[in-house]
Every structure is written in structure tokens, then in C-alpha cells.
Coordinates of C-alpha atoms in Angstrom, one line a residue:
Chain I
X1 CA -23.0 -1.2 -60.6
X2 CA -26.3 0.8 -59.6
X3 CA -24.4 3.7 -60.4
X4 CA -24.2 3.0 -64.4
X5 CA -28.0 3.5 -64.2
X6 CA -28.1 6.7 -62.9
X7 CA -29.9 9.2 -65.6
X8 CA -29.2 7.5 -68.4
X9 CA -32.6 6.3 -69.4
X10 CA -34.4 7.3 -72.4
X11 CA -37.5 9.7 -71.6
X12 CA -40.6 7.2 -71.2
X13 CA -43.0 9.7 -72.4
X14 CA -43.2 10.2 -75.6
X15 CA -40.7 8.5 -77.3
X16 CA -41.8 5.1 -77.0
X17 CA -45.3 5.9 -77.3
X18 CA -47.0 3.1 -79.3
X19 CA -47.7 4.8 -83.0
X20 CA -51.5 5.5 -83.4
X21 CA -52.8 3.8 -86.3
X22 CA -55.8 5.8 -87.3
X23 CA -58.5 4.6 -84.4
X24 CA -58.8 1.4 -82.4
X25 CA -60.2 -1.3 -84.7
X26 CA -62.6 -4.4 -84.1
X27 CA -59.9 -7.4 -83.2
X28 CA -59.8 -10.5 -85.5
X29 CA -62.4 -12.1 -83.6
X30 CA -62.8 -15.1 -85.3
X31 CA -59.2 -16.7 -85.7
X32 CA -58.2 -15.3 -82.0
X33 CA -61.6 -16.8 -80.4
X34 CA -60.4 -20.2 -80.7
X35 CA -56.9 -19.2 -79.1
X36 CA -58.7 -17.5 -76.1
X37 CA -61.3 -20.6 -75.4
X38 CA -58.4 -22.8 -75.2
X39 CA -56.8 -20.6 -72.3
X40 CA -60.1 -19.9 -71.0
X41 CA -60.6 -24.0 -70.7
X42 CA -57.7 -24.5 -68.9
X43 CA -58.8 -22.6 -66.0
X44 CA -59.9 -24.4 -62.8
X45 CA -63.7 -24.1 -62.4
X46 CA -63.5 -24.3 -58.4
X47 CA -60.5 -21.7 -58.3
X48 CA -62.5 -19.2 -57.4
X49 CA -63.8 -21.0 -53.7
X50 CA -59.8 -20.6 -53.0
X51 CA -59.8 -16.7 -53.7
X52 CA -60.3 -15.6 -49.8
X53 CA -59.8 -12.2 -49.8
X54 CA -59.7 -9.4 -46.7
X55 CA -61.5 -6.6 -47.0
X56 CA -59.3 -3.6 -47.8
X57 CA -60.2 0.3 -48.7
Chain U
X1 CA -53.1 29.1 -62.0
X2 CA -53.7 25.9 -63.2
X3 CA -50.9 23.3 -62.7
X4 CA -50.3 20.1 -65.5
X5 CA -51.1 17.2 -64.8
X6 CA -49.7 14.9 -62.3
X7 CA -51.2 12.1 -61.1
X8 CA -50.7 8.7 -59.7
X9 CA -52.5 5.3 -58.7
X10 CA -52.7 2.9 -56.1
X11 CA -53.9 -0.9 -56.2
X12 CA -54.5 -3.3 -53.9
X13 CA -54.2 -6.8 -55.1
X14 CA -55.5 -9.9 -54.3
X15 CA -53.4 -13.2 -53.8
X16 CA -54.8 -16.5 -55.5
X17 CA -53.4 -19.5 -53.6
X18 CA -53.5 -22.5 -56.8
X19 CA -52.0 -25.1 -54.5
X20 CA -53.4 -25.4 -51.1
X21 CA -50.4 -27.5 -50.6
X22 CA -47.8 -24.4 -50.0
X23 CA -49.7 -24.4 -46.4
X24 CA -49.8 -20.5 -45.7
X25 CA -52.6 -18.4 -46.5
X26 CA -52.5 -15.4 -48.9
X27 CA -52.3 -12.6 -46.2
X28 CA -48.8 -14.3 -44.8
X29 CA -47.8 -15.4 -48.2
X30 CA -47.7 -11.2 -49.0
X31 CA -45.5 -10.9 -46.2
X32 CA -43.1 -13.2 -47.6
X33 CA -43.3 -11.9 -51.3
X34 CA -42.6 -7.9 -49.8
X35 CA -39.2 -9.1 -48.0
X36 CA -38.4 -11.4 -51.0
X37 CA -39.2 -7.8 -53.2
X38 CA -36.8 -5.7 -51.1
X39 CA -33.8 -8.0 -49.7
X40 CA -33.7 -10.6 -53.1
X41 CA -34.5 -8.5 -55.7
X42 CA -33.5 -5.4 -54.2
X43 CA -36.2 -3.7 -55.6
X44 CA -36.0 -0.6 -53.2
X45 CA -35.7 0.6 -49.5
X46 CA -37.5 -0.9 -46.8
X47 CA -39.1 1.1 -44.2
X48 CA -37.0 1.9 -41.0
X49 CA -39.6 4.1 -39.1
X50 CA -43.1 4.0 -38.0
X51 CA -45.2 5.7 -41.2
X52 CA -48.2 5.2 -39.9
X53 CA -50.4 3.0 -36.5
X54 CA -51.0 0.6 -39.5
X55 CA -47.2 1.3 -41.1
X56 CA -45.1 -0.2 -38.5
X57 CA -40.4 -0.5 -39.7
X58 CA -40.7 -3.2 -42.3
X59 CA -44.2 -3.2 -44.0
X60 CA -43.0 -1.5 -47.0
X61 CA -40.7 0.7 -48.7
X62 CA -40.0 3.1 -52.1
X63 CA -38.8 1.7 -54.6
X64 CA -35.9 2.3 -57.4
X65 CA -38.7 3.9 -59.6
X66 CA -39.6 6.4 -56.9
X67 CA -43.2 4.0 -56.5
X68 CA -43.7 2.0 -53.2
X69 CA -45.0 -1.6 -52.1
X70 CA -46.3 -2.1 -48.9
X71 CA -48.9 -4.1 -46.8
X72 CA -52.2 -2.4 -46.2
X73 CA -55.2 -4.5 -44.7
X74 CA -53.8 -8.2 -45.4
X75 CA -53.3 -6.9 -49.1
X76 CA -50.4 -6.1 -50.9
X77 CA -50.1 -2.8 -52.3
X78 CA -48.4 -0.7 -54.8
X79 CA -48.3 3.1 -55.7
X80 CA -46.4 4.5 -58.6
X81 CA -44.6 7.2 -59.0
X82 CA -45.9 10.8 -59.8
X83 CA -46.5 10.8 -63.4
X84 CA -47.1 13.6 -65.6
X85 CA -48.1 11.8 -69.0
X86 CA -50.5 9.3 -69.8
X87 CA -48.4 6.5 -71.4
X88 CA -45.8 7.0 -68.0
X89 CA -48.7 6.3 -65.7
X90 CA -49.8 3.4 -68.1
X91 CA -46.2 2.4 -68.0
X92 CA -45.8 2.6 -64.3
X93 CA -48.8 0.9 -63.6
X94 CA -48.2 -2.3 -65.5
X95 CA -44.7 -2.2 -63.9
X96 CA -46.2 -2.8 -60.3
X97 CA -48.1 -5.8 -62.3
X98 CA -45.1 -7.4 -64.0
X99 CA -42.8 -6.7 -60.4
X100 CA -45.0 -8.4 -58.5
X101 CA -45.6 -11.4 -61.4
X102 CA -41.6 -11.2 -61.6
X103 CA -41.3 -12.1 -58.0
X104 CA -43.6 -15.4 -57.8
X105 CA -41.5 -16.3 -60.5
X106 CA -38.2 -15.9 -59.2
X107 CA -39.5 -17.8 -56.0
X108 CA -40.6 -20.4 -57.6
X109 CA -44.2 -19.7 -56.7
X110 CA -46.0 -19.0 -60.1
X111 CA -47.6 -22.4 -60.5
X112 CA -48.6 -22.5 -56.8
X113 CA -49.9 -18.6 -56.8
X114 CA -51.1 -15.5 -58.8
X115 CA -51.7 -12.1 -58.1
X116 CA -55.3 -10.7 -59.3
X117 CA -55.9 -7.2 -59.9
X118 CA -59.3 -7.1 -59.5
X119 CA -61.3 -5.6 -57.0
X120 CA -63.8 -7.9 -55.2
X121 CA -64.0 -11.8 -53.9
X122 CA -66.9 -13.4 -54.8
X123 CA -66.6 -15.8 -51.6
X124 CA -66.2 -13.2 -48.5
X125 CA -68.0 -10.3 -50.4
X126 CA -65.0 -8.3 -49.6
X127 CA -63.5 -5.5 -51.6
X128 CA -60.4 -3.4 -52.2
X129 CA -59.2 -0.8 -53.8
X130 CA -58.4 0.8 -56.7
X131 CA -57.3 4.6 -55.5
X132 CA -56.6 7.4 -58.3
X133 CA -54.7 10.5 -57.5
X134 CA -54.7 13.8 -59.1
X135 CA -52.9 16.7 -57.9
X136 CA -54.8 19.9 -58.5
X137 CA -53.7 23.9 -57.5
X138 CA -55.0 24.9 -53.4
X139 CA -57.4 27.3 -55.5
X140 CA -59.3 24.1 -57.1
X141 CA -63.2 24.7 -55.8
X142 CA -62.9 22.2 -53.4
X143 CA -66.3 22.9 -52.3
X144 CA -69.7 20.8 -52.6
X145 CA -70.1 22.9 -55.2
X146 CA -67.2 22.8 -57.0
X147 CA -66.8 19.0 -56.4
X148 CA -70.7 18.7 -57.7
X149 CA -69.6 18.9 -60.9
X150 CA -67.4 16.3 -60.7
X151 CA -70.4 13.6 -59.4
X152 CA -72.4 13.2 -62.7
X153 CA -68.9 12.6 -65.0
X154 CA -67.1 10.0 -61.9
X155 CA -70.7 8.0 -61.2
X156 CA -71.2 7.4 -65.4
X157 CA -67.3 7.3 -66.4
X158 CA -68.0 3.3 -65.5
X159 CA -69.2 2.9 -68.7
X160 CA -66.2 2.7 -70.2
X161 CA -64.0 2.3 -67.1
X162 CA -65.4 -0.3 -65.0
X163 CA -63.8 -3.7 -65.1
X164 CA -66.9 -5.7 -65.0
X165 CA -68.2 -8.6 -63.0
X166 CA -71.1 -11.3 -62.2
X167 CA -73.3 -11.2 -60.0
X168 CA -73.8 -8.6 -57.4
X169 CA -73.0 -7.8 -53.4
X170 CA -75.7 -5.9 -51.6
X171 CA -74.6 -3.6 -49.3
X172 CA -77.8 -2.5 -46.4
X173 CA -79.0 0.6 -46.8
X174 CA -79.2 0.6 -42.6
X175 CA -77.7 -1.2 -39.3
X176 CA -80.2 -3.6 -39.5
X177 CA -81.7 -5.5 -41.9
X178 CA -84.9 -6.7 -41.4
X179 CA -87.2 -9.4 -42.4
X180 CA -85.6 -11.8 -45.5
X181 CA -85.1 -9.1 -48.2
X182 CA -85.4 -10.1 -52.0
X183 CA -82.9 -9.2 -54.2
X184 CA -83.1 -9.1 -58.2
X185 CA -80.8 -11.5 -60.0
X186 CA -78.2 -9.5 -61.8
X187 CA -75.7 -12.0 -64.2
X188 CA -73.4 -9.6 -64.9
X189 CA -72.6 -5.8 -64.1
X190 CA -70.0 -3.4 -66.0
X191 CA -68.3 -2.5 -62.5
X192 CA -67.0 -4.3 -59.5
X193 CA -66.5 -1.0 -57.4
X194 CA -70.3 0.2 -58.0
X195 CA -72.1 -1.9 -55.7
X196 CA -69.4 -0.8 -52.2
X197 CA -69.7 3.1 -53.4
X198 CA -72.5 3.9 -50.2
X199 CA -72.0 8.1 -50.3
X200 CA -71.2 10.9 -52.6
X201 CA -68.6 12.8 -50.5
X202 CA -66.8 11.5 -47.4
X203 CA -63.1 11.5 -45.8
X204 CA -62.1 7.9 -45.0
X205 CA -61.8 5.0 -47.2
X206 CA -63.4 1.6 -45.4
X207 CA -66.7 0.8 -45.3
X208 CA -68.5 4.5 -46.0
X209 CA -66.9 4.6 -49.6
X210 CA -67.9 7.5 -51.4
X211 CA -67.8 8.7 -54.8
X212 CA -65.4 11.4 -53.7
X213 CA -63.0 11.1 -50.9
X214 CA -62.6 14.6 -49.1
X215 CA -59.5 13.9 -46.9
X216 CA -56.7 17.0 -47.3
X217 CA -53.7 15.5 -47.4
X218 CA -51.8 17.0 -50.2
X219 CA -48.5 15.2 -50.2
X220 CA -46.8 18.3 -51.3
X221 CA -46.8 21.9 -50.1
X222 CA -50.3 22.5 -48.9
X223 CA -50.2 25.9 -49.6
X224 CA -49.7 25.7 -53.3
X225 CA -51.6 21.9 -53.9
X226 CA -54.2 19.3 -53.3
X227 CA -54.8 16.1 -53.8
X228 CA -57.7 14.4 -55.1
X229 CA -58.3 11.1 -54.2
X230 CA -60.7 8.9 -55.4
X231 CA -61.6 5.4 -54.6
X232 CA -64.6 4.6 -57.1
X233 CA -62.9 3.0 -59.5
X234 CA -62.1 -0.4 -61.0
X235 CA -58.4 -1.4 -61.6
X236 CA -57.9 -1.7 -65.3
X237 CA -56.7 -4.1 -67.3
X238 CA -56.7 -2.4 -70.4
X239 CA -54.0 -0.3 -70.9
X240 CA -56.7 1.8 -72.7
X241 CA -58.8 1.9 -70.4
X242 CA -56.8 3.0 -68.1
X243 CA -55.6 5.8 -69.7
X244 CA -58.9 6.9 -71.2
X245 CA -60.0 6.8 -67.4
X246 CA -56.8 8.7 -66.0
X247 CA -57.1 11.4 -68.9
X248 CA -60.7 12.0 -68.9
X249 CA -61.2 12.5 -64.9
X250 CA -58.0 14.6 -65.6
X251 CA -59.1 16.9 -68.2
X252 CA -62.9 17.0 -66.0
X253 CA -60.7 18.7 -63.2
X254 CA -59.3 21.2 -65.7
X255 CA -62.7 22.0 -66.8
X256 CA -63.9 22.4 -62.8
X257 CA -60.7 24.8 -62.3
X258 CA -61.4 26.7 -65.6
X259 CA -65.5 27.5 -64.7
X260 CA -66.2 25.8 -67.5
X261 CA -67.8 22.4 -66.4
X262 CA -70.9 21.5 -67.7
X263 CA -73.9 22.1 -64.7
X264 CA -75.4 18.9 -64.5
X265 CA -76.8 17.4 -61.1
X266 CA -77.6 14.0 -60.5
X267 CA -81.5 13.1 -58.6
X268 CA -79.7 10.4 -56.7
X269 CA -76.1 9.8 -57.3
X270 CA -75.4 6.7 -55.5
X271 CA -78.9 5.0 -57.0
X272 CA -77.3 6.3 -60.3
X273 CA -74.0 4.5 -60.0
X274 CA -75.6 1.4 -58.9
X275 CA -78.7 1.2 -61.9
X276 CA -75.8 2.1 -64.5
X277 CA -73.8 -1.1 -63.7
X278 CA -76.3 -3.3 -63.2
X279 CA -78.8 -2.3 -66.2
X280 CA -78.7 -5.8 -68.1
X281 CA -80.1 -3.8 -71.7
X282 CA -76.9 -1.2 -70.9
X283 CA -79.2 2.0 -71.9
X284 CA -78.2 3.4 -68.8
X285 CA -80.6 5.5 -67.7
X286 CA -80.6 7.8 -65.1
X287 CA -82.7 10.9 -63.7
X288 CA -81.2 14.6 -63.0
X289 CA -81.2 16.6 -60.1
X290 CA -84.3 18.1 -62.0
X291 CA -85.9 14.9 -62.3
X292 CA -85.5 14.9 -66.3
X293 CA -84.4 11.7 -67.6
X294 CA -80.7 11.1 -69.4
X295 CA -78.7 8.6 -70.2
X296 CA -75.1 8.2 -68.6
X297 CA -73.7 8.7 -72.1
X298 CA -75.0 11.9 -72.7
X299 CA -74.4 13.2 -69.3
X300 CA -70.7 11.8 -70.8
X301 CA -71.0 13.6 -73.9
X302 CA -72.0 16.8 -72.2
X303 CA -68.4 16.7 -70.4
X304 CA -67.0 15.9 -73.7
X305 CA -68.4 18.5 -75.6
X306 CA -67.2 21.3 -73.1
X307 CA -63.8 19.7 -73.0
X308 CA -63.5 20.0 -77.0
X309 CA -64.5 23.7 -76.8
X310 CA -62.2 24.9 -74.2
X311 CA -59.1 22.3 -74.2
X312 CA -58.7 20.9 -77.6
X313 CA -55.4 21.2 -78.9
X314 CA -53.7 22.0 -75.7
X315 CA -51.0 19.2 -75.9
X316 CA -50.4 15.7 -77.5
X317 CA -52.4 13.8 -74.0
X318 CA -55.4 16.3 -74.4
X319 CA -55.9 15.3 -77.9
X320 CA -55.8 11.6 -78.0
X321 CA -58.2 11.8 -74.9
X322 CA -60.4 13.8 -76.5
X323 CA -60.9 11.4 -79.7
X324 CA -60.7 8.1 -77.6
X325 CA -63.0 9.6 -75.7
X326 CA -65.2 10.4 -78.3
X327 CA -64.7 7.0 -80.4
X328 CA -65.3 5.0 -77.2
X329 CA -68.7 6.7 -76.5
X330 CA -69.7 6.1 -79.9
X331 CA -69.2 2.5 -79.8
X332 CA -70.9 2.2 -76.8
X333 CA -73.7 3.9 -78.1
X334 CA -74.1 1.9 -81.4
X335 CA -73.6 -1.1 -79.0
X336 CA -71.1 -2.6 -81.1
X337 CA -69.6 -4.6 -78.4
X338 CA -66.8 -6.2 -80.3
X339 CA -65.7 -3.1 -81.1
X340 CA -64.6 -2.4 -77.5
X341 CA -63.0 -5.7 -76.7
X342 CA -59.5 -5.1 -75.5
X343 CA -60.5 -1.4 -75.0
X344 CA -62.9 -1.4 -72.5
X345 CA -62.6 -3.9 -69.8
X346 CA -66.0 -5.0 -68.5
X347 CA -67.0 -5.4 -72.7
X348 CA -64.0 -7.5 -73.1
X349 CA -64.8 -9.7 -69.9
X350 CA -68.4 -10.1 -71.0
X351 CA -67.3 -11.1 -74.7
X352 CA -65.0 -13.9 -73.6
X353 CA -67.5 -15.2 -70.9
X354 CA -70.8 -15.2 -73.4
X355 CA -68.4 -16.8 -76.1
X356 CA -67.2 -19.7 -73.3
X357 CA -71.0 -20.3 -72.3
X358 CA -71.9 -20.5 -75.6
X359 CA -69.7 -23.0 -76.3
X360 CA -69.7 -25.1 -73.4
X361 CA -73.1 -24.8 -73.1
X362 CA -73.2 -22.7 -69.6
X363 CA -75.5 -20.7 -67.3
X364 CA -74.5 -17.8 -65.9
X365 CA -75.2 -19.5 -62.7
X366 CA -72.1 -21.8 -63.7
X367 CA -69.2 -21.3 -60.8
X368 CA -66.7 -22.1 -63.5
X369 CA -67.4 -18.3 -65.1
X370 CA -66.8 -16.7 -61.5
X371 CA -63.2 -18.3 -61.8
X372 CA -62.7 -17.2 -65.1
X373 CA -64.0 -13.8 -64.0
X374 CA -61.1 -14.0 -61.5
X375 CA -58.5 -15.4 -64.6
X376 CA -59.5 -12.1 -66.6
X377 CA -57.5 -10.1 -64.0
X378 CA -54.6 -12.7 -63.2
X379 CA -51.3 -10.9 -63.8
X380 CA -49.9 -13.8 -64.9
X381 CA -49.5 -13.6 -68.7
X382 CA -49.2 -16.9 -69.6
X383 CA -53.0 -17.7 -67.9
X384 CA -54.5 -14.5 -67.6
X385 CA -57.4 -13.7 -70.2
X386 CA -56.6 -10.0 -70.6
X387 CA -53.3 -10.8 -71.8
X388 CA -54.6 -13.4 -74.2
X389 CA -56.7 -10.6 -75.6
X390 CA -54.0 -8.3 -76.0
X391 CA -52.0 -11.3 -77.8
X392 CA -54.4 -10.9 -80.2
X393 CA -54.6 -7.4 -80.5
X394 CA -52.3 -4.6 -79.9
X395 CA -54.4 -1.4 -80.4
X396 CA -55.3 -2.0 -76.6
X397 CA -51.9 -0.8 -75.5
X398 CA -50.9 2.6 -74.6
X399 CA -47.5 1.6 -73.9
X400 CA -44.8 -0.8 -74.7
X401 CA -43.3 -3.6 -72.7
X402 CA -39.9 -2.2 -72.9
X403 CA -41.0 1.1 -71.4
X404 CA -42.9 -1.3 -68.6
X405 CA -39.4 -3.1 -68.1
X406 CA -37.8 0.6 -67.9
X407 CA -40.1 1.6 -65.2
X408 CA -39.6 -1.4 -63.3
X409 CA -35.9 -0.2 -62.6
X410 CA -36.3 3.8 -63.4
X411 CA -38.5 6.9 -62.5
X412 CA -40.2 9.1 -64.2
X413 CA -37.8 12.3 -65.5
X414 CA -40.1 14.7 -65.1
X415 CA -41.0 14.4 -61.3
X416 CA -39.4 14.8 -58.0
X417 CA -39.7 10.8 -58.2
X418 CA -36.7 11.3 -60.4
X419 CA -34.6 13.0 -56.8
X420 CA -36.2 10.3 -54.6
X421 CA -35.0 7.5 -56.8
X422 CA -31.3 9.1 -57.2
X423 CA -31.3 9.0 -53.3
X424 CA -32.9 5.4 -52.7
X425 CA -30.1 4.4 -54.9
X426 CA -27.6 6.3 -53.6
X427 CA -29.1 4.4 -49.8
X428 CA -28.8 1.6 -51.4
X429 CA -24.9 1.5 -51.6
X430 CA -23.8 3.2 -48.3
X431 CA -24.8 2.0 -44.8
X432 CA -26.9 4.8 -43.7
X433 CA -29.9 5.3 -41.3
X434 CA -32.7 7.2 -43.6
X435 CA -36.2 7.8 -43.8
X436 CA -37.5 8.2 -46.8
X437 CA -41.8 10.1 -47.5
X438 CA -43.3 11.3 -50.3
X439 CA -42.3 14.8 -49.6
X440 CA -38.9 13.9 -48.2
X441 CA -35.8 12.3 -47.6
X442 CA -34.3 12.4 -44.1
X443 CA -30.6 10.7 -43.8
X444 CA -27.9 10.8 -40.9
X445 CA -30.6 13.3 -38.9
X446 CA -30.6 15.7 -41.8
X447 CA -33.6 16.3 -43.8
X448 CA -34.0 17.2 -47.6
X449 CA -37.8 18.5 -48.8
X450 CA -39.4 17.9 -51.8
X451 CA -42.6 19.7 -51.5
X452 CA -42.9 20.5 -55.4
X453 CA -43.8 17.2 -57.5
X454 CA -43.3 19.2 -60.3
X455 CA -39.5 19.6 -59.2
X456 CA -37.3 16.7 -60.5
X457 CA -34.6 17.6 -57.7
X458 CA -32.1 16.2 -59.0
X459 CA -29.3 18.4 -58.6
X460 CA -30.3 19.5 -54.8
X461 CA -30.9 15.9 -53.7
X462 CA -27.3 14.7 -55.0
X463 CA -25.5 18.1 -53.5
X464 CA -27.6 16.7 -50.3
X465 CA -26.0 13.7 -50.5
X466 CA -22.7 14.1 -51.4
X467 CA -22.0 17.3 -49.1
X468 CA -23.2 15.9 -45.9
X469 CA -21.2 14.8 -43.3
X470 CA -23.1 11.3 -42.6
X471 CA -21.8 10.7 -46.2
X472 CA -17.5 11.2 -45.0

């Protein structure tokens, strides 16, 4: 089954590039600010004391 | 001669154990998600031989889109493939994200544990990286000099590339720290790498990070190529960012190679990379090498400027650099914040954090906003706070999701990750002993080089493989 795969794929780069519509623009702040508050109060306020992390490069 | 770009990064992620109840801490749980990775999903090849002292058979492998997991310093870690376009390194970059999100899910683990692609714990102090690679001709002026001009842009590129964070972690100057030193109360700081940077050139990669690693290790014919790998960095959220970040330290180098950098010295550039993240009025202020004052955006417009005279128009990448680069400098100059959310990480972070004090009526001093500072960077989409963000707006993305799920399963065409990938699947099928690099593929006791990244290899590597005698 791997086989099927093999070079078939459409080139990544640019084909599927996202169309550019003229220059980032400011998001819809105010009807998406209520969406993100009600993730952002979902989140465990002590979650971060269980984030024990080493040390890496 | 100047080669096109090809570059690549590396992350290190951190492991956020939800339910203490799982009983196993995050450096075994990594153990358990690599094997799941590469015998469940059957992601890729696991390692036979000793890589490394730290690399023993096991700890990780390449994968089906030529990229590789491993375990590095109780972290699990992920490199793509070598990418020559900007969208294909944004693309391969998320695919690490969503392969490793993929896997808590399919072991039933995603309620009890998320990954978080940040870069520092707020508990331990600790750090980890965020490595970017860029390969570059052996004629590159890989000299103080040459590398000098690279300083002022990497130390003030955090303006627009830094991820963000609160608080801050003092590293001693010295050995010894005497006396009960006062230090100033930063809130919040517009990069989480800033604060571990402790020199400006150096060859390892723990403890005396620098702002320019000077190890040679090429990972393709050194006679031809080097690698430069740097380590001062954020990871990125934003797909934006991340590309604005990959394509402007990209285009830099091509400027160094050319001659045709702008000369600018930095007084102090480790002092320099610390006061730009933690100004609290962002004016970012910083002194030259001649001790004139300037401001870390027009030390960034200076690189700008030069890069519009001499590399404007050269292809598609160059271009959209150039005017993201431009808009994104503006922005941050007119301080229109909003402007940059989804764009620009650390802006984004501090938005959603000074909109949740605001309305819960918080102190920065509040542990709740250091766990949503973590949540920012979960990779989790249906609690992270990046992806809420790019819900809500899509002119954040460089990419699309399906070309994420493509790269999940498929390398880069352009790359000799495509000849590496044909062979890990080819492994994959036949019972074979292999060993498989960057630079090569050895299987049965016979070896096949891929020195040139440039090279796809596609036809060699299958005559390799199908006219050996390991393969009758």
C-alpha cells in the first residue's frame, strides 16, 4: 500500500500557497474577543506548577 | 556562488502532564509517545545504530517526510526536512506540531497531556530550544567579521519574532553570586529565548548560548557548504511569524555573501538583546558600537533597505519577505498592537493576556496568566490560544492545513529529503538492516551518499535499491 504514495504528491510549494489578499489586516477584534475569553477561561490556573520541564539546548 | 535557499528547523517541546493520575512523568511519557510514533503509527524508521553518546539504537528515527523525532535532553524533538520555500518550511513545521498532537490522540492521552511549543518553564527556570538552520556556500565569510554583520539584525529580529513571555529568569553574570542581588520587576517581555542568550559567538549549545552558534558541521559536502545554526530564537506559533523570521535571517545571509550588508556594530550585544525584550514602553533602544543611540527598528530597517536595493524582485519568497517585512515594521512602529495579533506572536500573547486581566480583574502577578502563557503555545487545537486566534483570523497563515496533512506523510520535492523518504519507505516494506543520516543511507553493508541537499536523488537512490544484492 506505501507504494501508491510514491511521487504522486502535488508540489507543496507554491501551489497551495494561501492567496495574498492585499496585506494582513487588523482581526475582528471585537466579535472574536468574546470567543477567545471563553477558551482562555477554561484553562486551569495552577497548570502551570505541573509544567516541569528539563533543561535542553 | 551563492546557493538558494535551504533551510530547516528544530524544536524541542515540552510535555504538559493535565492528569497527575497517568503516574509517569513527562520525560518517560516522551519515551512512550516516540515508540508509539514509529511502531503504531508507523510514522518512519527507528534508529538501529549508535548516532551519537547521547543517540543510543532506539531514541529516534527519520521519518516518511524525510524529517526526524528523537529524544534529546528528556525532550522530545523534531527536525524537518530540508526545505527550500517558505510556505514548505511553514508546512513542515506545523506537521511536527499536528504529528505529535495526532499521537496523544490516537493513545488516548489528549485529555491527560499536551505538548507545548514554547521555550521556557516558569517553575525549574529551565529552557530549550528552538534551533534554525540555513545552509549557506563554504565561501560564506564565516569570520567575526563576516558573522558581525549578522549580530545587530539576529539580536533586534525579536521584535517581531519573539514569542513573548512574563516575567523574567536571571541568568549570573559570574560563578558566584554574591550578596542578595535585586532584580527589576519585568511583567512581561516580547522573547522567551532573550534572557538564556549569555555570548555573541560560541560552538556548543547548553548553558553558554550565544547569539551565533560557530560549530562546522555542514551536513552535506563540506567542501561545497555550511551550515548556520542558530539557537536564539523563539518557536513560533504564528505561521507568519515564522516565515517572516525564516525569510528575513535568510535574505540577511544573502546580503552578508553579496558584500552588501549594512555595517552596523552593536556597543553590547548581549545587554542589547536583553533591554529589547524586556523594555516595558517597547521603544527599544539600544547604543552602537560607536556609542550613538538607535532603536532596534531602525537598525531593522537599515537591513531592510539594503535588501530592497539589491534583492527585490529576485523570486516570489524574496518579495513577500520584503513587504511583510516592511508592513510588520511599520506596525510596530505606529504601535498599533492589534494590528499584529495573529502576526506577531509575543503582540498576540500580550493582547489576549491584558484583555483576560482586564476582564477578570487580574494582576500580572496572577499565576493563572503564567498558565495561560503556557496554553498560548499548547498544540492542541481545541485548547490552545494561538489556534483560537487563527480561528478567527486567517491572514496569519502561510500555509494550508491540507499542505500540513501532506507533509505529515510526504517530503519536500525539491530536496534530497525527497531520496531519503523513497528509501525509508522502501525500508519500510523489506526486512533489511539500514542506517539511515542526513547525508546517507547505508543498507545490507552498502552505502548510498547524499552529500548535495539541493539533489532530490531520486533516481540514484531507487537504482540503489533495487540493484543491490541485499534487495534479491
Amino acid at each position: 500500500m506505501m507504494m501508491q504514495f510514491e511521487r504522486r504528491e502535488r508540489p507543496l510549494d507554491p501551489v497551495e500557497k494561501p492567496r495574498d489578499t492585499g496585506g494582513p489586516k487588523k482581526p475582528d477584534t471585537d466579535t472574536s474577543r468574546d470567543k477567545l475569553l471563553k477558551r482562555m477561561r477554561k484553562v486551569d490556573p495552577k497548570q502551570s506548577e505541573r509544567y516541569r520541564q528539563r533543561t535542553g539546548e | 556562488m551563492r546557493p538558494g535557499h535551504l533551510f530547516g528547523l528544530e524544536t524541542e517541546y515540552g510535555l504538559l502532564i493535565h492528569n497527575p493520575k497517568i503516574g509517569i512523568p513527562p520525560e518517560m511519557l516522551v519515551h512512550q509517545i516516540r515508540d508509539y510514533l514509529f511502531e503504531e503509527q508507523k510514522a518512519g524508521l527507528i534508529d538501529l545504530h549508535h548516532r551519537a553518546h547521547d543517540e543510543p539504537p532506539g531514541n529516534g528515527g527519520f521519518l516518511l517526510n524525510g524529517g526526524r523525532f528523537y529524544i534529546d535532553m528528556g525532550h522530545i524533538e523534531y527536525a524537518t526536512p530540508e526545505c527550500t520555500g517558505l510556505s514548505e518550511v511553514v508546512a513542515f513545521d506545523r506537521a511536527g506540531d499536528m504529528l505529535l498532537n495526532q499521537t496523544l490522540e490516537k493513545m488516548g492521552l489528549s485529555e491527560d497531556a499536551s505538548f507545548i511549543k514554547n521555550n521556557v518553564d516558569y517553575e525549574t527556570g529551565a529552557t530549550f530550544g528552538s534551533h534554525e538552520n540555513y545552509l549557506v556556500s563554504r565561501d560564506f565569510p564565516f569570520t567575526e567579521e563576516g558573522l558581525g554583520h549578522l549580530v545587530p539584525f539576529l539580536v533586534t529580529r525579536q521584535i517581531y519574532a519573539g514569542a513573548g513571555r512574563l516575567g523574567a529568569n536571571f541568568v549570573p553574570d559570574g560563578f558566584v553570586v554574591l550578596g542578595d542581588p535585586e532584580f527589576p520587576e519585568i511583567p512581561f517581555q516580547i522573547s522567551q529565548r532573550a534572557d538564556h542568550i549569555v555570548s555573541d559567538f560560541y560552538q556548543w549549545v547548553q548553558f553558554n548560548r550565544s547569539i551565533i552558534n560557530t560549530r562546522d558541521e555542514p551536513l552535506a559536502d563540506p567542501g561545497r557548504y555550511r551550515r548556520i545554526h542558530l539557537l536564539l530564537g523563539d518557536s513560533n506559533l504564528s505561521e507568519y511569524a515564522t516565515a517572516l523570521k525564516v525569510g528575513t535571517t535568510a535574505v540577511v545571509l544573502d546580503l552578508i555573501h553579496d558584500g552588501v550588508a549594512p555595517d552596523i556594530s552593536l556597543l553590547d550585544p548581549v545587554t542589547a538583546l536583553k533591554v529589547i525584550s524586556r523594555d516595558p514602553d517597547r521603544r527599544w533602544e539600544i547604543r552602537l558600537e560607536n556609542d550613538k543611540p538607535a532603536t532596534a527598528i531602525s537598525v531593522q530597517r537599515n537591513y531592510l533597505e539594503a535588501a530592497k536595493k539589491y534583492l527585490a524582485g529576485k523570486d516570489q519568497d524574496t518579495d513577500w519577505i520584503l513587504q511583510a517585512w516592511e508592513e510588520t515594521l511599520n506596525d510596530l512602529e505606529t504601535g498599533e498592537m492589534e494590528k499584529l495579533i495573529g502576526r506577531v506572536d509575543w503582540a498576540s500573547k500580550l493582547w489576549l493576556l491584558e484583555n483576560f486581566m482586564a476582564e477578570e480583574k487580574l494582576k500580572w502577578d496572577d499565576p493563572w496568566l503564567k498558565s495561560l502563557d503556557l496554553e498560548y503555545h499548547n498544540l492542541n487545537p481545541e485548547r490552545g490560544l494561538y489556534f483560537g486566534l487563527e480561528e478567527e483570523d486567517k491572514n496569519c497563515r502561510r500555509t494550508t492545513s491540507a499542505c500540513i496533512q501532506q507533509a505529515m506523510q510526504m517530503p519536500p520535492i525539491h530536496t534530497r529529503a525527497a531520496g531519503r523518504a523513497m528509501l525509508i519507505r522502501k525500508l519500510m516494506q523489506h526486512s533489511l538492516p539500514y542506517m539511515v543520516n542526513w547525508t546517507s543511507v547505508y543498507i545490507g553493508g552498502e552505502s548510498f551518499s547524499m552529500v548535495d541537499p539541493f539533489k532530490t536523488y531520486l533516481k540514484d537512490a531507487k537504482g540503489f535499491f533495487e540493484n543491490n544484492e541485499f534487495i534479491s
